[in-house]
Coordinates of C-alpha atoms in Angstrom, one line a residue:
X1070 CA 38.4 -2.1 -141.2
X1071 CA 39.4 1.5 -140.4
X1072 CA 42.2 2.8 -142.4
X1073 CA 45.1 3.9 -139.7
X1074 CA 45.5 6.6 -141.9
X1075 CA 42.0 8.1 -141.9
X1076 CA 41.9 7.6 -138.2
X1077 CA 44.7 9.5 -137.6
X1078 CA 43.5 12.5 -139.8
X1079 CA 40.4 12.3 -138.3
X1080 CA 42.0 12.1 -134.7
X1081 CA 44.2 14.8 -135.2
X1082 CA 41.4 17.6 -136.7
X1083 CA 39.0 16.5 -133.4
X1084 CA 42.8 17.3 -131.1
X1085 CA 43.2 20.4 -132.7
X1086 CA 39.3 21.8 -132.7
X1087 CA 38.9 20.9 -129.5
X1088 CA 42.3 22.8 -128.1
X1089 CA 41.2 25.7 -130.4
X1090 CA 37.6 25.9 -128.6
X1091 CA 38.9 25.4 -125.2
X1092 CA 41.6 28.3 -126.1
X1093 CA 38.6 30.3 -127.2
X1094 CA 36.7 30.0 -123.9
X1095 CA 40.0 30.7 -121.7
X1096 CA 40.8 33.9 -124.0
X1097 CA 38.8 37.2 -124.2
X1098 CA 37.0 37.6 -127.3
X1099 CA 39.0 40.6 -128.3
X1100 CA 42.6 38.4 -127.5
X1101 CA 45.4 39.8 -130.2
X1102 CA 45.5 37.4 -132.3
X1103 CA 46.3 39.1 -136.3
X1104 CA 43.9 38.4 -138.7
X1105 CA 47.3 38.3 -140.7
X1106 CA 48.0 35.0 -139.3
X1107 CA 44.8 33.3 -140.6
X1108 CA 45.8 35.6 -143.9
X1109 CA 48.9 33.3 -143.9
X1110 CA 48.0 30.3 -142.9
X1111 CA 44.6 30.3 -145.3
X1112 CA 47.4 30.6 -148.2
X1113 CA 49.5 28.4 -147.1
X1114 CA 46.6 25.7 -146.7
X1115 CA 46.0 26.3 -150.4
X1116 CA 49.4 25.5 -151.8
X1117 CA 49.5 22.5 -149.4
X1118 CA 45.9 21.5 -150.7
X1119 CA 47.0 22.1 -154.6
X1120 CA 50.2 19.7 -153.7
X1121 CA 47.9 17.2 -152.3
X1122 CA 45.8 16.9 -155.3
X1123 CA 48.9 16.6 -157.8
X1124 CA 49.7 13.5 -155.2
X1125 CA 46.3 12.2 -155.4
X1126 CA 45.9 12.6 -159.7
X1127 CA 49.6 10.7 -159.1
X1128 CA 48.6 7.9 -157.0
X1129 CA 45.1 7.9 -158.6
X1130 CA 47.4 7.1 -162.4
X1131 CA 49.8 4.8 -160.0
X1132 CA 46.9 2.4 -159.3
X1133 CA 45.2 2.9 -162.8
X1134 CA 48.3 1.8 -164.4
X1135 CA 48.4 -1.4 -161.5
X1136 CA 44.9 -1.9 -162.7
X1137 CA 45.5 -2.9 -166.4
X1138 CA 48.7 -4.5 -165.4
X1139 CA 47.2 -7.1 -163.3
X1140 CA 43.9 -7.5 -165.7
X1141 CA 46.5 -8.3 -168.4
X1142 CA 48.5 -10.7 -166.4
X1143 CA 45.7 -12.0 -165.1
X1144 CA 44.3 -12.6 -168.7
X1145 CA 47.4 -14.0 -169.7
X1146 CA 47.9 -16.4 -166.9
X1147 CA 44.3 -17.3 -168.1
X1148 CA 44.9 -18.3 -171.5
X1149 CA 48.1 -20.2 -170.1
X1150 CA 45.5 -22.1 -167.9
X1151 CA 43.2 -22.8 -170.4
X1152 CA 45.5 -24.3 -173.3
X1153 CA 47.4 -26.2 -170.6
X1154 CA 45.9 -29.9 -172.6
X1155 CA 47.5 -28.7 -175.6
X1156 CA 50.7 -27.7 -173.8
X1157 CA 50.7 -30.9 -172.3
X1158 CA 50.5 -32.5 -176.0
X1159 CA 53.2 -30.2 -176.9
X1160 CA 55.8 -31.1 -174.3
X1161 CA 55.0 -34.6 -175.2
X1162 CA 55.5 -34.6 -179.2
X1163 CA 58.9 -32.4 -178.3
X1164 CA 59.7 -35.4 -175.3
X1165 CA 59.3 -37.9 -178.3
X1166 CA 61.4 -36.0 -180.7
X1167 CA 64.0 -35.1 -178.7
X1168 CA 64.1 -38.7 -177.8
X1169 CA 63.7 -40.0 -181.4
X1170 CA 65.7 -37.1 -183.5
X1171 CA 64.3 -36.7 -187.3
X1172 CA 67.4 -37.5 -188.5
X1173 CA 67.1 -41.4 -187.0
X1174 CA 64.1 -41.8 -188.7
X1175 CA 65.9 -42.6 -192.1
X1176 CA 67.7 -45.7 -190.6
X1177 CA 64.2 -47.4 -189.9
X1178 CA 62.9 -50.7 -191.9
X1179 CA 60.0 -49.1 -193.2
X1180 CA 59.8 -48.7 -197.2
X1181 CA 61.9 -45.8 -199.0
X1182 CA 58.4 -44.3 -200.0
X1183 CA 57.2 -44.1 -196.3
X1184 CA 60.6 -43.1 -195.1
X1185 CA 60.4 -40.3 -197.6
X1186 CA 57.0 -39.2 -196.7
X1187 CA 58.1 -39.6 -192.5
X1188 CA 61.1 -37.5 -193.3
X1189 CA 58.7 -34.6 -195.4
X1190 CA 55.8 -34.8 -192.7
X1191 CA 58.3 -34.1 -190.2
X1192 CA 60.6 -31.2 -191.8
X1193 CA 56.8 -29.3 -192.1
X1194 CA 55.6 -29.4 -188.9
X1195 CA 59.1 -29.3 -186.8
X1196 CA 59.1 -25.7 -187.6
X1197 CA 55.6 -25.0 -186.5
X1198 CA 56.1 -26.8 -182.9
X1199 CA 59.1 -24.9 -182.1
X1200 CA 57.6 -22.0 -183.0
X1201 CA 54.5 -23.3 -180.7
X1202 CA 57.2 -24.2 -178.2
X1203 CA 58.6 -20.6 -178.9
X1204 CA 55.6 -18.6 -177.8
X1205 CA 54.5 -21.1 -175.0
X1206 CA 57.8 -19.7 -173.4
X1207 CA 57.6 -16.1 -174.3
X1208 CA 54.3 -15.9 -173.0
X1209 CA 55.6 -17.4 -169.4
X1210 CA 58.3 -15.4 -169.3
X1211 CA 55.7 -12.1 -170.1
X1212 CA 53.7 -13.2 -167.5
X1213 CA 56.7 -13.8 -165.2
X1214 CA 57.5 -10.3 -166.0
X1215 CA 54.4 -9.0 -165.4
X1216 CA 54.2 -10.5 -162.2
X1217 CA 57.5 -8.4 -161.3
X1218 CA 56.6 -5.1 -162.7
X1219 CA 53.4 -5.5 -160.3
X1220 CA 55.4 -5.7 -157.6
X1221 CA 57.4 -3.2 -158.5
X1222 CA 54.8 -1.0 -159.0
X1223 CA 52.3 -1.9 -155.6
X1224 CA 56.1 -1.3 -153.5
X1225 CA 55.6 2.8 -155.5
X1226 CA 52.1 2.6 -155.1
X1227 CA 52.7 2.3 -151.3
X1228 CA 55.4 4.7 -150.7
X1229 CA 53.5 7.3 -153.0
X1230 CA 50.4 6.4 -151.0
X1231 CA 51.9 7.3 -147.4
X1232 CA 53.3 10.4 -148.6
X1233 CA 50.1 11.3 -149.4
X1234 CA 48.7 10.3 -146.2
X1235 CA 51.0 12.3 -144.1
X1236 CA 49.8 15.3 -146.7
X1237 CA 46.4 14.8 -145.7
X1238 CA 47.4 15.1 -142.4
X1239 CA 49.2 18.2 -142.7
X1240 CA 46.2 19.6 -144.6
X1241 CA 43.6 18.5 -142.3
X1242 CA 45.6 20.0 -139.2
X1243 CA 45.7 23.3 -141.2
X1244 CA 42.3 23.3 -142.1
X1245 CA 41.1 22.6 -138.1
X1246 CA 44.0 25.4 -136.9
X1247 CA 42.1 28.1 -139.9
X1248 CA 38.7 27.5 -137.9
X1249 CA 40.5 27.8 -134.6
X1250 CA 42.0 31.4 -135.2
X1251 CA 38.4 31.9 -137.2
X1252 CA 37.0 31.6 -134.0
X1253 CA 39.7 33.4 -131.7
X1254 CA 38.4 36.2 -133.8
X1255 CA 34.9 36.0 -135.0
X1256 CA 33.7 33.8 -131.5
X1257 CA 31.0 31.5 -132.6
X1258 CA 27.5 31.8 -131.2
X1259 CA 26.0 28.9 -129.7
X1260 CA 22.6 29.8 -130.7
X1261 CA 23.3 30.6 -133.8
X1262 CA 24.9 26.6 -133.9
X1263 CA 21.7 25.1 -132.3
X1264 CA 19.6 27.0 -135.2
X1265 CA 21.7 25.6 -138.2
X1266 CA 21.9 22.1 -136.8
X1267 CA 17.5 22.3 -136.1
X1268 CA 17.6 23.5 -139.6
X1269 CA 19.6 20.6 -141.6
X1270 CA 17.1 18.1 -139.9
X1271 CA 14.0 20.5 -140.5
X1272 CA 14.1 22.0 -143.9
X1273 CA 12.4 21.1 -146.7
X1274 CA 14.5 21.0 -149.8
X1275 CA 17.7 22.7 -150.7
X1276 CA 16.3 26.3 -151.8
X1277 CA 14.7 26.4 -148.4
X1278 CA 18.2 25.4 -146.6
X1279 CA 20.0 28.0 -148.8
X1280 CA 17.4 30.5 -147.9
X1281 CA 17.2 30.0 -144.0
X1282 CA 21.2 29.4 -143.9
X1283 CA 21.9 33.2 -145.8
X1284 CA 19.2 34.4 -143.1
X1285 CA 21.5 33.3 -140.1
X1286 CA 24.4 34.1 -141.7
X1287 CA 23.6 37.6 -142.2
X1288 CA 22.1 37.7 -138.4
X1289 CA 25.4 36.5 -137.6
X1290 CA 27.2 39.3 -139.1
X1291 CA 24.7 41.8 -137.8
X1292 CA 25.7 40.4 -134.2
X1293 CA 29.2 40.7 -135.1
X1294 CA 28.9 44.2 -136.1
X1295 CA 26.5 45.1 -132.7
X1296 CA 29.2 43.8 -130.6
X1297 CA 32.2 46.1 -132.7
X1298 CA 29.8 49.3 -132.5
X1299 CA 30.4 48.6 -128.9
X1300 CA 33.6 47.2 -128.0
X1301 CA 35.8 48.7 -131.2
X1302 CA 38.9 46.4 -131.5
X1303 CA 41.7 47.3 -130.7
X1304 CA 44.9 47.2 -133.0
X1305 CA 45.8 47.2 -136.4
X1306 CA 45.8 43.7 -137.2
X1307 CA 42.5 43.1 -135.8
X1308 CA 40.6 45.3 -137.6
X1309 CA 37.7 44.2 -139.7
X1310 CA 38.0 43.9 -143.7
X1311 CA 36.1 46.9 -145.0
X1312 CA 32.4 46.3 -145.5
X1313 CA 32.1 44.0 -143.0
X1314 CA 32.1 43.5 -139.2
X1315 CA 33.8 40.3 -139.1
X1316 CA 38.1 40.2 -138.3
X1317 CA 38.3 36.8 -140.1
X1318 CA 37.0 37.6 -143.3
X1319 CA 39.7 37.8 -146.0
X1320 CA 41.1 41.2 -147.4
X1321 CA 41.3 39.9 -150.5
X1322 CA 38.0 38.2 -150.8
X1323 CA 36.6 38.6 -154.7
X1324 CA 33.6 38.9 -156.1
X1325 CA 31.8 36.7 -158.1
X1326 CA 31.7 37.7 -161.6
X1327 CA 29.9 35.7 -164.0
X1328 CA 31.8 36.8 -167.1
X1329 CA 35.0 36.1 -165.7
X1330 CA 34.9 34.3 -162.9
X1331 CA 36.6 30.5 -163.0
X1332 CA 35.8 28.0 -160.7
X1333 CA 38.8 25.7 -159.1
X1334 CA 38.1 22.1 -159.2
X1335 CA 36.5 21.0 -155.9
X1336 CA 38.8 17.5 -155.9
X1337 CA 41.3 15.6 -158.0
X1338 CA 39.0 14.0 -160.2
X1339 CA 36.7 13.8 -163.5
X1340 CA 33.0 14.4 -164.4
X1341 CA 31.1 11.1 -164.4
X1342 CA 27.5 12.6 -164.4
X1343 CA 26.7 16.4 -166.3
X1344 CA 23.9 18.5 -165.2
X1345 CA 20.7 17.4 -166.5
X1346 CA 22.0 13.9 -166.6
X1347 CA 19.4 11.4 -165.1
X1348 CA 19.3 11.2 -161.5
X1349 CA 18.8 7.7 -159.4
X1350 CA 15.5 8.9 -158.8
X1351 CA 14.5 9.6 -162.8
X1352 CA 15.0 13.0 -161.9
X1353 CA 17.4 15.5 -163.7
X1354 CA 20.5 16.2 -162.1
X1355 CA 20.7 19.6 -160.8
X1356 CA 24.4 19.1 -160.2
X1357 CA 27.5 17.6 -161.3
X1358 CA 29.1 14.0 -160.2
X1359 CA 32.8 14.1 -159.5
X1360 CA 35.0 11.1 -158.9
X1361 CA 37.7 10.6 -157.2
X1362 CA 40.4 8.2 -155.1
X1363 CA 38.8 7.8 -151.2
X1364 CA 39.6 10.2 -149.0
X1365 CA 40.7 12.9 -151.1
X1366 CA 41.3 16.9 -150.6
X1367 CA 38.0 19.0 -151.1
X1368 CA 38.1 22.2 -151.7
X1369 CA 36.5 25.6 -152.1
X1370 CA 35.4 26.4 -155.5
X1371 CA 35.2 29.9 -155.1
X1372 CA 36.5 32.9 -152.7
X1373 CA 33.2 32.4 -150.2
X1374 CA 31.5 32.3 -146.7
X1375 CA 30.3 28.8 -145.2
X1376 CA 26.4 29.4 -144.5
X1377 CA 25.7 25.8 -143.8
X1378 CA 28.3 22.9 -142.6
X1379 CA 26.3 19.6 -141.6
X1380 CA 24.3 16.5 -142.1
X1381 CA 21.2 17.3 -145.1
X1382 CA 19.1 14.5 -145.6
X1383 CA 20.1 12.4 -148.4
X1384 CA 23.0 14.6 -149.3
X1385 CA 25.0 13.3 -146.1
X1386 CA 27.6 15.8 -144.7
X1387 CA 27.3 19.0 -147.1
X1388 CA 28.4 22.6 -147.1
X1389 CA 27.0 25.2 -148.9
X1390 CA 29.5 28.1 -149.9
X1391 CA 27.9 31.7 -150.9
X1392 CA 29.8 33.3 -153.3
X1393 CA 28.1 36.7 -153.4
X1394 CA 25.8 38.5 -156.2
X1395 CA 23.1 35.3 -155.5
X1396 CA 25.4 32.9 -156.1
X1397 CA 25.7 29.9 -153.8
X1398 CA 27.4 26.7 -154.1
X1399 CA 26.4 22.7 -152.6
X1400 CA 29.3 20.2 -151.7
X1401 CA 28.4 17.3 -150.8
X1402 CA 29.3 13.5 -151.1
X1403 CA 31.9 14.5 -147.9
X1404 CA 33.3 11.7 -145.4
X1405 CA 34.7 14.6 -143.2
X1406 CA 34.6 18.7 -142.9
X1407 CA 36.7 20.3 -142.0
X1408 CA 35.4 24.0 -141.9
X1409 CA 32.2 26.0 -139.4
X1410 CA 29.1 27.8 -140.7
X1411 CA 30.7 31.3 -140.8
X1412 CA 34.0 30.5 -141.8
X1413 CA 35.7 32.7 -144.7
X1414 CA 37.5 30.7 -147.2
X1415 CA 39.5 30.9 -150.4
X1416 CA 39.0 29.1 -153.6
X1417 CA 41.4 26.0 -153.3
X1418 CA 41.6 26.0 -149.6
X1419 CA 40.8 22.6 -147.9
X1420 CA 37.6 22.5 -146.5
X1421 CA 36.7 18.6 -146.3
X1422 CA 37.6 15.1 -147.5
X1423 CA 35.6 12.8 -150.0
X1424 CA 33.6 9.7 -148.3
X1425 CA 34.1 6.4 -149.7
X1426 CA 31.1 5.5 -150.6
X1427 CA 32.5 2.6 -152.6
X1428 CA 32.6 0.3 -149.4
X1429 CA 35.7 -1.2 -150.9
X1430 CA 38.3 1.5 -150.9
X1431 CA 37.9 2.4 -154.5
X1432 CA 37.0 6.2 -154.7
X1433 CA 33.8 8.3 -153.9
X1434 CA 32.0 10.9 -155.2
X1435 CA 31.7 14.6 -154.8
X1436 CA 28.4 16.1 -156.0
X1437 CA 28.7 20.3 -156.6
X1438 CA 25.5 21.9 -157.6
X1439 CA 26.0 25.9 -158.4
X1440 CA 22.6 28.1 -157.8
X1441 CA 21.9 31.9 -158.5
X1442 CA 19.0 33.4 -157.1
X1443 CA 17.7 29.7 -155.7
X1444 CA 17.8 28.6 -159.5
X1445 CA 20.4 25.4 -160.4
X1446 CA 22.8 26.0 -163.1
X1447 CA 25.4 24.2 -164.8
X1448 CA 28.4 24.9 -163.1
X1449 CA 30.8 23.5 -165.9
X1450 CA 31.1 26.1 -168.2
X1451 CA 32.8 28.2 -164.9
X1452 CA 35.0 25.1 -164.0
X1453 CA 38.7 26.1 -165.1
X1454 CA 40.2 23.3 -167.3
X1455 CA 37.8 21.1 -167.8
X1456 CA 37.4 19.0 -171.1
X1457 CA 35.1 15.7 -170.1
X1458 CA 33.5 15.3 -174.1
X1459 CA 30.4 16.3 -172.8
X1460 CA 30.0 18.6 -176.2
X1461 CA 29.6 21.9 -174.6
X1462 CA 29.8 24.6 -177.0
X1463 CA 32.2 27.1 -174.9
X1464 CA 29.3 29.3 -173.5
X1465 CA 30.3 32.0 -171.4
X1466 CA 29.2 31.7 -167.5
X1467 CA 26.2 34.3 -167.9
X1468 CA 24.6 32.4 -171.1
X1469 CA 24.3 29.4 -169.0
X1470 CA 22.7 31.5 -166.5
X1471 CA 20.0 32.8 -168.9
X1472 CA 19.2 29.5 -170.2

């Protein structure tokens, strides 16, 4: 079954691409649109996508905490189940009694020695049945309470969860309205499409798809900057960011640094597989496993360009980001994207949701790998914040590069 919700986002970002490409072929290239405006919006997509995530690690704890509620009462309600003979036996004996108090047994025919003895056998194990009878009832009324709490807690689990649905939807319709005014001002080239699309179904391996995506990219930008040399823009607030041909491209776009730079987490989640870890295939992992709820916010690791946004092999739909100074990162393990191969983007802004690849609703997985020069390198020594036990011994970015 769909989720309404999913469909909705998924509605919404195919509304709002689709207005922004038919806007883009009714509008000159050179239409005034301020590159301040996808300044804003690119930073207000951020903060939206950092609130999102603090939803999702709360409705990700929300369920958790439903989780072991409902394996306890179920395990309770278990043991209830499986002593019910004995309970039955107790009811009876305490039927009996309360019929026959201890007190009458003194008035029977039976010899004062057996009376005696009736009267001792009784005042031992009278204390031990109501205390059986005790914990027989605390332990229906915990389960009783259990059963409320749950409900309590699946009525929060709800409310949190459409909140966080109509944040995904915000976040989604930001993301899709970023690659419209991308577009307005760095027009995308339908060759240059066709090429990247041939080349997600035609290359080899990763390092080839890296290498052949950075090759368009850069013919892209030379295009860009053939078409400036002759048409100059016109107005401030169109005007390329320095170095570059290309309106959209952030002002404040850093540089990678591998002594200082910090890497944002991609999603709202925790590190299930390290690099190096065996692969499916018997094969090191050249990347790191992330898990986290279904459908939750992806985004940008780094400040970076998207060379390559599509379908690659058994990766499903992937992007790969490039950083600058030979770095490049993979995302993949995405249900949706929500960015175009050219698009600028900031570390923490939106730029997909996680697949469920669970089948069942229960969370999916992002995979990032993080490459210099081609080579695959552990990208959790630059992740900010991260403590998974994986005994890492707090070596700087560039010493996991040498090794």
């Amino acid at each position: 079954m769909v989720d309404p919700i999913l469909a909705r986002i998924a509605a919404l970002v195919l509304a709002a691409l689709l207005a922004g490409a038919a806007a883009a072929r009714a509008e000159p290239p050179k239409a005034p649109i301020a590159a301040a405006e996808l300044g804003s919006l690119r930073e207000q997509a951020v903060a939206a996508a950092q609130t999102a995530q603090e939803e999702e690690r709360k409705v990700a704890g929300l369920a958790h905490g439903l989780d072991l509620l409902r394996r306890e009462a179920e395990g309770r309600q278990r043991g209830l189940d499986e002593s019910r003979p004995e309970q039955v036996e107790l009811l009876g004996i305490l039927e009996r009694l309360a019929r026959t108090p201890p007190d009458s047994v003194a008035l029977g025919s039976e010899p004062p020695l057996d009376r005696a003895r009736g009267q001792m056998l009784i005042a031992a194990t009278l204390p031990e049945l109501r205390a059986e009878a005790h914990a027989l009832a605390e332990e229906i009324d915990r389960v009783a309470a259990l059963r409320g709490e749950i409900g309590g807690k699946e009525a929060e689990l709800d409310r949190e969860r459409e909140a966080l649905g109509k944040q995904h939807a915000n976040l989604a319709e930001m993301a899709a309205r970023c690659v419209v005014l991308s577009r307005k001002l760095a027009p995308e080239d339908a060759d240059s499409e066709k090429r990247l699309a041939k080349l997600g179904r035609e290359a080899g391996d990763l390092t080839e798809l890296i290498k052949r995506a950075d090759a368009e990219a850069d013919r892209r930008e030379k295009d860009l900057l053939s078409r400036a040399t002759e048409d100059p823009p016109k107005g401030k607030g169109n005007s390329p960011a320095p170095g570059t041909a290309d309106p959209s491209r952030p002002r404040n776009l850093r540089a990678f640094d591998a002594e200082h730079t910090r890497l944002t987490m991609p999603v709202a989640g925790a590190i299930v597989s390290g690099f190096g870890a065996e692969d499916l295939p018997g094969k090191p992992s050249q990347g790191l496993a992330l898990s986290a709820m279904r459908g939750a916010s992806v985004v940008a690791p780094f400040d970076a360009q998207v060379v390559y946004a599509g379908p690659f092999r058994g990766y499903g739909p992937s992007l790969i980001l490039r950083h600058g100074g030979g770095y490049y990162s993979l995302l993949a393990g995405l249900g949706r994207l929500d960015v175009a191969n050219g698009q600028w983007v900031l570390a923490g802004e939106p730029v997909g949701a996680l697949a469920d690849v669970s089948g069942d609703g229960s969370g999916g997985r992002l995979y990032i790998e993080l490459r210099r020069d081609g080579r695959p390198i552990d990208p959790q020594s630059w992740l900010a914040n991260t403590d998974q036990g994986t005994g890492r011994s707090g070596q700087s970015g560039e010493q996991r590069v040498r090794e």
